[in-house]
XYZ file of N, CA and C in Angstrom:
465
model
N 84.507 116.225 127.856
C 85.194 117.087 126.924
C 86.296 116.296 126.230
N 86.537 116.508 125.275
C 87.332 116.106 123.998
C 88.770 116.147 124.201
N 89.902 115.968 124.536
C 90.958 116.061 124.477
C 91.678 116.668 123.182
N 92.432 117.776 122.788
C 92.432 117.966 121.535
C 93.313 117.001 120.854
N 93.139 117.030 119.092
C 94.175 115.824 118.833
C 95.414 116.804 118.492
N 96.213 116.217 118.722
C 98.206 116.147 118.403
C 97.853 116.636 116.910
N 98.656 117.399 116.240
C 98.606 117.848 114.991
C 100.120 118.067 114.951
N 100.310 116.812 113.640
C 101.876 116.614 112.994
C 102.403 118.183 112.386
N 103.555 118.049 112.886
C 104.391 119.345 112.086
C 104.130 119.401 111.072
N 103.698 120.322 109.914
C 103.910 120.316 108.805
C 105.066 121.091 108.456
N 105.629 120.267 107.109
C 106.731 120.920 106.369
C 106.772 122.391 105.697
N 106.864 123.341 105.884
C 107.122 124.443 105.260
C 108.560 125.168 104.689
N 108.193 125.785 103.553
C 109.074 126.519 102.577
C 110.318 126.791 103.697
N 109.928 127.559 104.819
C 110.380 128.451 105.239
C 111.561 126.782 106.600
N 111.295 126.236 106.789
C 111.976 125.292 107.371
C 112.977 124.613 107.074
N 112.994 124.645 105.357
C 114.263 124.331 104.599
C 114.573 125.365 103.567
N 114.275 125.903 104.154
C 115.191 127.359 103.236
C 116.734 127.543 103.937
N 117.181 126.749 105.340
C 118.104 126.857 105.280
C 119.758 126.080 105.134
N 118.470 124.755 105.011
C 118.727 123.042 104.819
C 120.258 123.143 103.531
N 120.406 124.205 103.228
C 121.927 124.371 102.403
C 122.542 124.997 103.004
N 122.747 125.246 104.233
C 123.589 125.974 105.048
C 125.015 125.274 105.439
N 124.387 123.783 105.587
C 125.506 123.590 106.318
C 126.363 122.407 105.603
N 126.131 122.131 104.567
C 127.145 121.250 103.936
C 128.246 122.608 102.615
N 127.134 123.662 102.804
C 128.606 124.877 102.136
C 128.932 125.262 103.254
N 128.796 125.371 104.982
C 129.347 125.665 105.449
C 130.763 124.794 106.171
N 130.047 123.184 105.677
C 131.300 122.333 105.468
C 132.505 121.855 104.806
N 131.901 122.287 103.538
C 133.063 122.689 102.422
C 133.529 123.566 102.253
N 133.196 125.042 103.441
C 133.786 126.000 103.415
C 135.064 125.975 104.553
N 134.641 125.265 105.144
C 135.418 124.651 106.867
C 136.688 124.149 106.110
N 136.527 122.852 105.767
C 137.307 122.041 104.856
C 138.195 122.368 103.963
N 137.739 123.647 103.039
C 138.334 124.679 102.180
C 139.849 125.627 102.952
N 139.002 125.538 104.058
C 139.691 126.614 104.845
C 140.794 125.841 105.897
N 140.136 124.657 105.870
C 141.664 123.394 106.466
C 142.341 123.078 105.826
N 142.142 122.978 104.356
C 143.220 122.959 103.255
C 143.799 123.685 102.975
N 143.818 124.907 102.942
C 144.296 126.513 102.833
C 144.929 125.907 104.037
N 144.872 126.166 104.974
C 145.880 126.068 106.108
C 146.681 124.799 105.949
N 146.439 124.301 105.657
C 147.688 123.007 105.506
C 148.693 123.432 104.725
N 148.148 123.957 104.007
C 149.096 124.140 102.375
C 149.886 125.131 102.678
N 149.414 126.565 103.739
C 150.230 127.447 104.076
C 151.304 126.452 104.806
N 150.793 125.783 105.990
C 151.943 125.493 106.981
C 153.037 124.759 106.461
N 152.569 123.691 105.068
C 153.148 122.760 104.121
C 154.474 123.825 103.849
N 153.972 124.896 103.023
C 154.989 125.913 102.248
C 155.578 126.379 103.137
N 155.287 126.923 104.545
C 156.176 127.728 105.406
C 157.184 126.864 106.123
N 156.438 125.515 105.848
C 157.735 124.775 107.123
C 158.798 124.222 105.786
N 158.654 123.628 104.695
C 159.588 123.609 103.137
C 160.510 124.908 102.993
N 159.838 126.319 102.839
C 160.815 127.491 103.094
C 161.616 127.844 103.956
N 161.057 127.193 105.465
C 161.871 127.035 106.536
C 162.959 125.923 106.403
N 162.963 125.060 105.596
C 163.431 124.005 106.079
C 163.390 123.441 107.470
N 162.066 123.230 108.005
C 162.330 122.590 109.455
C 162.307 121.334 108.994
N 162.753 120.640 110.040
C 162.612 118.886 110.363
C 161.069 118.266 110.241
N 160.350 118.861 110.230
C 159.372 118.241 110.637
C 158.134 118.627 109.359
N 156.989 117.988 109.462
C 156.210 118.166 108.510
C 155.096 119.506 108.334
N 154.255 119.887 107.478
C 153.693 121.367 107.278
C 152.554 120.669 108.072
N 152.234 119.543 108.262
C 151.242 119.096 109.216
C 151.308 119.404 110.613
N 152.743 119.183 111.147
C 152.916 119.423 112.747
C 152.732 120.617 112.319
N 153.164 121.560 111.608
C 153.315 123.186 111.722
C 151.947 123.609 111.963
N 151.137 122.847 110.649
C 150.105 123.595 110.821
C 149.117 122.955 112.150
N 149.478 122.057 112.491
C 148.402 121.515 113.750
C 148.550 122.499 114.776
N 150.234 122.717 115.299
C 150.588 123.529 115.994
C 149.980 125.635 115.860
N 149.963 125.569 114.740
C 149.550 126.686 114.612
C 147.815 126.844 115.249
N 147.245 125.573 115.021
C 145.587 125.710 114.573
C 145.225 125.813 116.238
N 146.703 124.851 117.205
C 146.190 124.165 118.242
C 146.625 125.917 118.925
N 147.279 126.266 118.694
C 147.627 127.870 119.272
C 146.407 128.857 118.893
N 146.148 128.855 117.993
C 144.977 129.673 117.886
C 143.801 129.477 118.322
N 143.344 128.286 118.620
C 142.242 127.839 119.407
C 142.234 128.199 120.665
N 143.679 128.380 121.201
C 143.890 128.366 122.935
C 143.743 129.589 122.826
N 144.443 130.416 121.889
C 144.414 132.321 122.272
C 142.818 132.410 121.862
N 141.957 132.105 121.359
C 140.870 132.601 120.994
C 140.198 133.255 120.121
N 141.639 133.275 119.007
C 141.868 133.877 117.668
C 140.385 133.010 116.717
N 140.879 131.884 116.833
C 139.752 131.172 116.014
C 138.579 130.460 117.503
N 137.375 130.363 116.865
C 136.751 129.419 117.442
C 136.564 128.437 116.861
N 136.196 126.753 118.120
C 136.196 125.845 117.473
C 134.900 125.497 116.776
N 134.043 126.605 117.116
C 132.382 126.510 115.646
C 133.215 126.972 114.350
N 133.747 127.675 113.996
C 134.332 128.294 112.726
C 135.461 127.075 112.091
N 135.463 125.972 112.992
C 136.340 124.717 111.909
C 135.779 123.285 112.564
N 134.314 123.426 113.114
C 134.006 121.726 113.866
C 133.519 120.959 112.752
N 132.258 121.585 111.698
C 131.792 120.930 110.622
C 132.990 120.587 109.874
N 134.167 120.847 109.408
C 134.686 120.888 107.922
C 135.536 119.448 109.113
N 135.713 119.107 110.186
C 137.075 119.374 111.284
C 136.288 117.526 111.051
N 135.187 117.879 111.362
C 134.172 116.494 111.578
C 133.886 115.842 110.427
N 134.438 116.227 109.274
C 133.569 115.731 108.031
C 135.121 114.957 107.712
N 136.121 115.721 107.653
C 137.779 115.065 107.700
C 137.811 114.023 108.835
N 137.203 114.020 109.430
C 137.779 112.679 110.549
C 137.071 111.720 110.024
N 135.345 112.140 109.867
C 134.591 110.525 109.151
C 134.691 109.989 107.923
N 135.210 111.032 107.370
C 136.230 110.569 105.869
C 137.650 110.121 105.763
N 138.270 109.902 106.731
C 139.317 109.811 107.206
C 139.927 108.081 106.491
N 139.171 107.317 106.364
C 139.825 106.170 105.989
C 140.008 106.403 104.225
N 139.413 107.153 103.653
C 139.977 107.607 102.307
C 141.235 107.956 102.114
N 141.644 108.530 103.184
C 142.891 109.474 103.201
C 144.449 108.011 103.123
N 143.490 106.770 103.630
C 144.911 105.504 104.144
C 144.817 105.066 102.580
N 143.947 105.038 101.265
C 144.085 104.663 100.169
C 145.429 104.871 99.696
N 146.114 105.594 99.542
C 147.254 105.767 99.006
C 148.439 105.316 99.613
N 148.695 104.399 101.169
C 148.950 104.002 102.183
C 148.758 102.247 101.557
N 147.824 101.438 100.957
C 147.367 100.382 100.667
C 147.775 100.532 98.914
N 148.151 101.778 98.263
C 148.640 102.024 96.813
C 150.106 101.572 96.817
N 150.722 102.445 97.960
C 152.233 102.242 98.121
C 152.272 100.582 98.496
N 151.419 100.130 99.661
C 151.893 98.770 99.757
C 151.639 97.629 98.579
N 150.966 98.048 97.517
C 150.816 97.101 96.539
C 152.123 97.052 95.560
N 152.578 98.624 95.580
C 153.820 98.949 94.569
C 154.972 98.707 95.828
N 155.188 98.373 96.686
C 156.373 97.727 97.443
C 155.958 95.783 97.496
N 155.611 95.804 97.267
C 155.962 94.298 97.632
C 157.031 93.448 97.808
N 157.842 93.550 96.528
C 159.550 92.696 96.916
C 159.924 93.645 98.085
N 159.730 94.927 98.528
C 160.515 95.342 99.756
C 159.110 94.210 100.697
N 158.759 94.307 100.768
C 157.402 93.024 101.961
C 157.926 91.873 101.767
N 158.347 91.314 101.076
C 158.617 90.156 100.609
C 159.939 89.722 101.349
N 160.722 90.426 100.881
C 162.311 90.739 101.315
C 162.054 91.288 102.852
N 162.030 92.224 103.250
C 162.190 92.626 104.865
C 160.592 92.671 105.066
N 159.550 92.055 105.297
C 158.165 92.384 105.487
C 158.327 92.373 106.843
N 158.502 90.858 107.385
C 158.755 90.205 108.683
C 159.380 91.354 110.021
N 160.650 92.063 109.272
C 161.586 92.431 109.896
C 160.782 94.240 110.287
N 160.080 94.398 109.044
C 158.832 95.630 109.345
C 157.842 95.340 110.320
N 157.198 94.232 109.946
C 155.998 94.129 110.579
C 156.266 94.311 112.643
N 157.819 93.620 112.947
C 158.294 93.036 113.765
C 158.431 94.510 114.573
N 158.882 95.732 113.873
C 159.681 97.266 114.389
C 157.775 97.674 114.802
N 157.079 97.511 113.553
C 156.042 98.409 113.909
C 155.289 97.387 115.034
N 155.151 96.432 115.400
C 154.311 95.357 116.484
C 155.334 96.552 117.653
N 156.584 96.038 117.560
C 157.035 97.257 119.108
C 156.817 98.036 119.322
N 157.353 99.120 118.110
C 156.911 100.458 118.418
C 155.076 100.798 118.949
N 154.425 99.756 118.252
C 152.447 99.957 118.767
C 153.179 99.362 120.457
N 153.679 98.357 120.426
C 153.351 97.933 122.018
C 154.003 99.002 122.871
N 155.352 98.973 122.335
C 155.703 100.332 123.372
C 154.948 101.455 123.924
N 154.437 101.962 122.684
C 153.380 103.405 122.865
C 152.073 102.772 123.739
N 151.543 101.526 123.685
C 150.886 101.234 124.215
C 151.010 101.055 125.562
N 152.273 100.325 126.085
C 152.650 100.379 127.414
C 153.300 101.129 128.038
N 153.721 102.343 127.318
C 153.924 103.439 127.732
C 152.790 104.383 128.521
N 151.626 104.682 127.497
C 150.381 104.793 127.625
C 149.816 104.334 128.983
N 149.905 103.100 128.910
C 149.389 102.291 129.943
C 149.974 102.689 131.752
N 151.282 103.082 131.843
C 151.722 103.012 132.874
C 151.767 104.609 133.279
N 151.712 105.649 132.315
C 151.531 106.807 132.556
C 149.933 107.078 133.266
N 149.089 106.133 132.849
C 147.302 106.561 132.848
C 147.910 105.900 134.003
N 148.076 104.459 134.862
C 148.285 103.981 136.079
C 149.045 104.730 136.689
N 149.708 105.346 136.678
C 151.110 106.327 137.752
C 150.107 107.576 137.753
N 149.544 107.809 136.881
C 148.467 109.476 137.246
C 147.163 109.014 138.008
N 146.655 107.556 137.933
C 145.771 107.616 138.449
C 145.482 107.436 140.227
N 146.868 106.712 140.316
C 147.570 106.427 141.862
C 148.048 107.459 142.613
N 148.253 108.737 141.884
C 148.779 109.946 142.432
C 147.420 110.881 142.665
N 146.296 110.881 141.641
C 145.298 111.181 142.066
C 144.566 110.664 143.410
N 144.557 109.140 143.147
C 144.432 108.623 144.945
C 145.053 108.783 145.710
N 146.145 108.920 145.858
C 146.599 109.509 146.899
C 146.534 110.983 147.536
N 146.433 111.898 146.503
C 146.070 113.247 147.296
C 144.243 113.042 147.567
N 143.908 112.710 147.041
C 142.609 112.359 147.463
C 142.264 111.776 149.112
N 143.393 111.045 149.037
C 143.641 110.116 150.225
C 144.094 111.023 151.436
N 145.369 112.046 150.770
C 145.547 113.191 152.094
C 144.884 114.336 152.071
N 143.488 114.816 151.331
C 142.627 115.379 151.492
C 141.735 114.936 152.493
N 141.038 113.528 152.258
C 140.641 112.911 153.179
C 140.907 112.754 155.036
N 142.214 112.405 154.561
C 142.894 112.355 155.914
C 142.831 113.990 156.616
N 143.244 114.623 156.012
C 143.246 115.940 156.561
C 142.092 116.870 157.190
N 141.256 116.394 156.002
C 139.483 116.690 156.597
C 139.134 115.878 157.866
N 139.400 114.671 157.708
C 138.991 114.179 159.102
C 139.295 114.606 160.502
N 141.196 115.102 160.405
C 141.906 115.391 161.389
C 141.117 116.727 161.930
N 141.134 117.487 160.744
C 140.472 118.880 161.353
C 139.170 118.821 161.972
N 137.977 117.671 161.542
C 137.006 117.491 161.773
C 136.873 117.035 163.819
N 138.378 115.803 163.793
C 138.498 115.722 165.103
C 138.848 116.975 166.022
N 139.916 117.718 165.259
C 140.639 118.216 165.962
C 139.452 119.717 166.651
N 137.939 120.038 166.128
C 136.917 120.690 165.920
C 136.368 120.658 166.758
């Protein structure tokens, strides 16, 4: 007897009828992260806080995610399309450094020198927090251990 043959998917109407779903549902995401920036932009300027409409609004987005107000399907596409586009955003970052130069020229050294610390600091900051949490994890691990055994003798 014949083994039957494998028969390739065919393409139908009905398989990409919905193939536009999700890049308007990414520019709708996106739409809707800009709207929120721009609110938190204006509310933290009217406030006059210290700080930028970015922390406001991160803070806001990162609160609503935890209460359950928003879910994170209702902002992952627009959320994901801003992060892999993300080196567009440093263009104007490489604009300013072309229109500063005599300040590079004049204090470049003395910049380059603050930001090398400030990265190493955060870095070895970083570094000794992940080592001090990970040694404290071994160790209760360690008097879990110990403790199981004792009871195991003591059994």
């Amino acid at each position: 007897m014949k083994a039957p043959a494998l028969q390739h998917p065919v393409s139908t109407p009905l398989m990409h009828a919905h193939a536009w779903r999700q890049p308007v549902q990414t520019a709708w995401q996106v739409g809707i992260l800009i709207a929120a920036w721009w609110l938190a932009d204006a509310a933290a300027s009217a406030l006059h806080l210290p700080f930028s409409g970015g922390v406001v609004g991160l803070f806001v987005l990162v609160a609503l995610l935890l209460s359950g107000w928003v879910r994170p399907a209702a902002i992952e596409l627009g959320a994901n399309w801003l992060l892999a586009n993300m080196l567009l955003f440093f263009i104007p970052l490489v604009v300013s450094v072309v229109q500063f130069t005599q300040l590079l020229k004049s204090q470049g050294l003395m910049l380059f020198v603050n930001i090398g610390l400030g990265f190493a600091s955060v870095m070895l900051a970083t570094a000794l927090t992940v080592e001090w949490v990970c040694r404290y994890e071994r160790k209760l691990r360690l008097q879990k251990l110990v403790r199981q055994r004792t009871a195991r003798a003591a059994a």
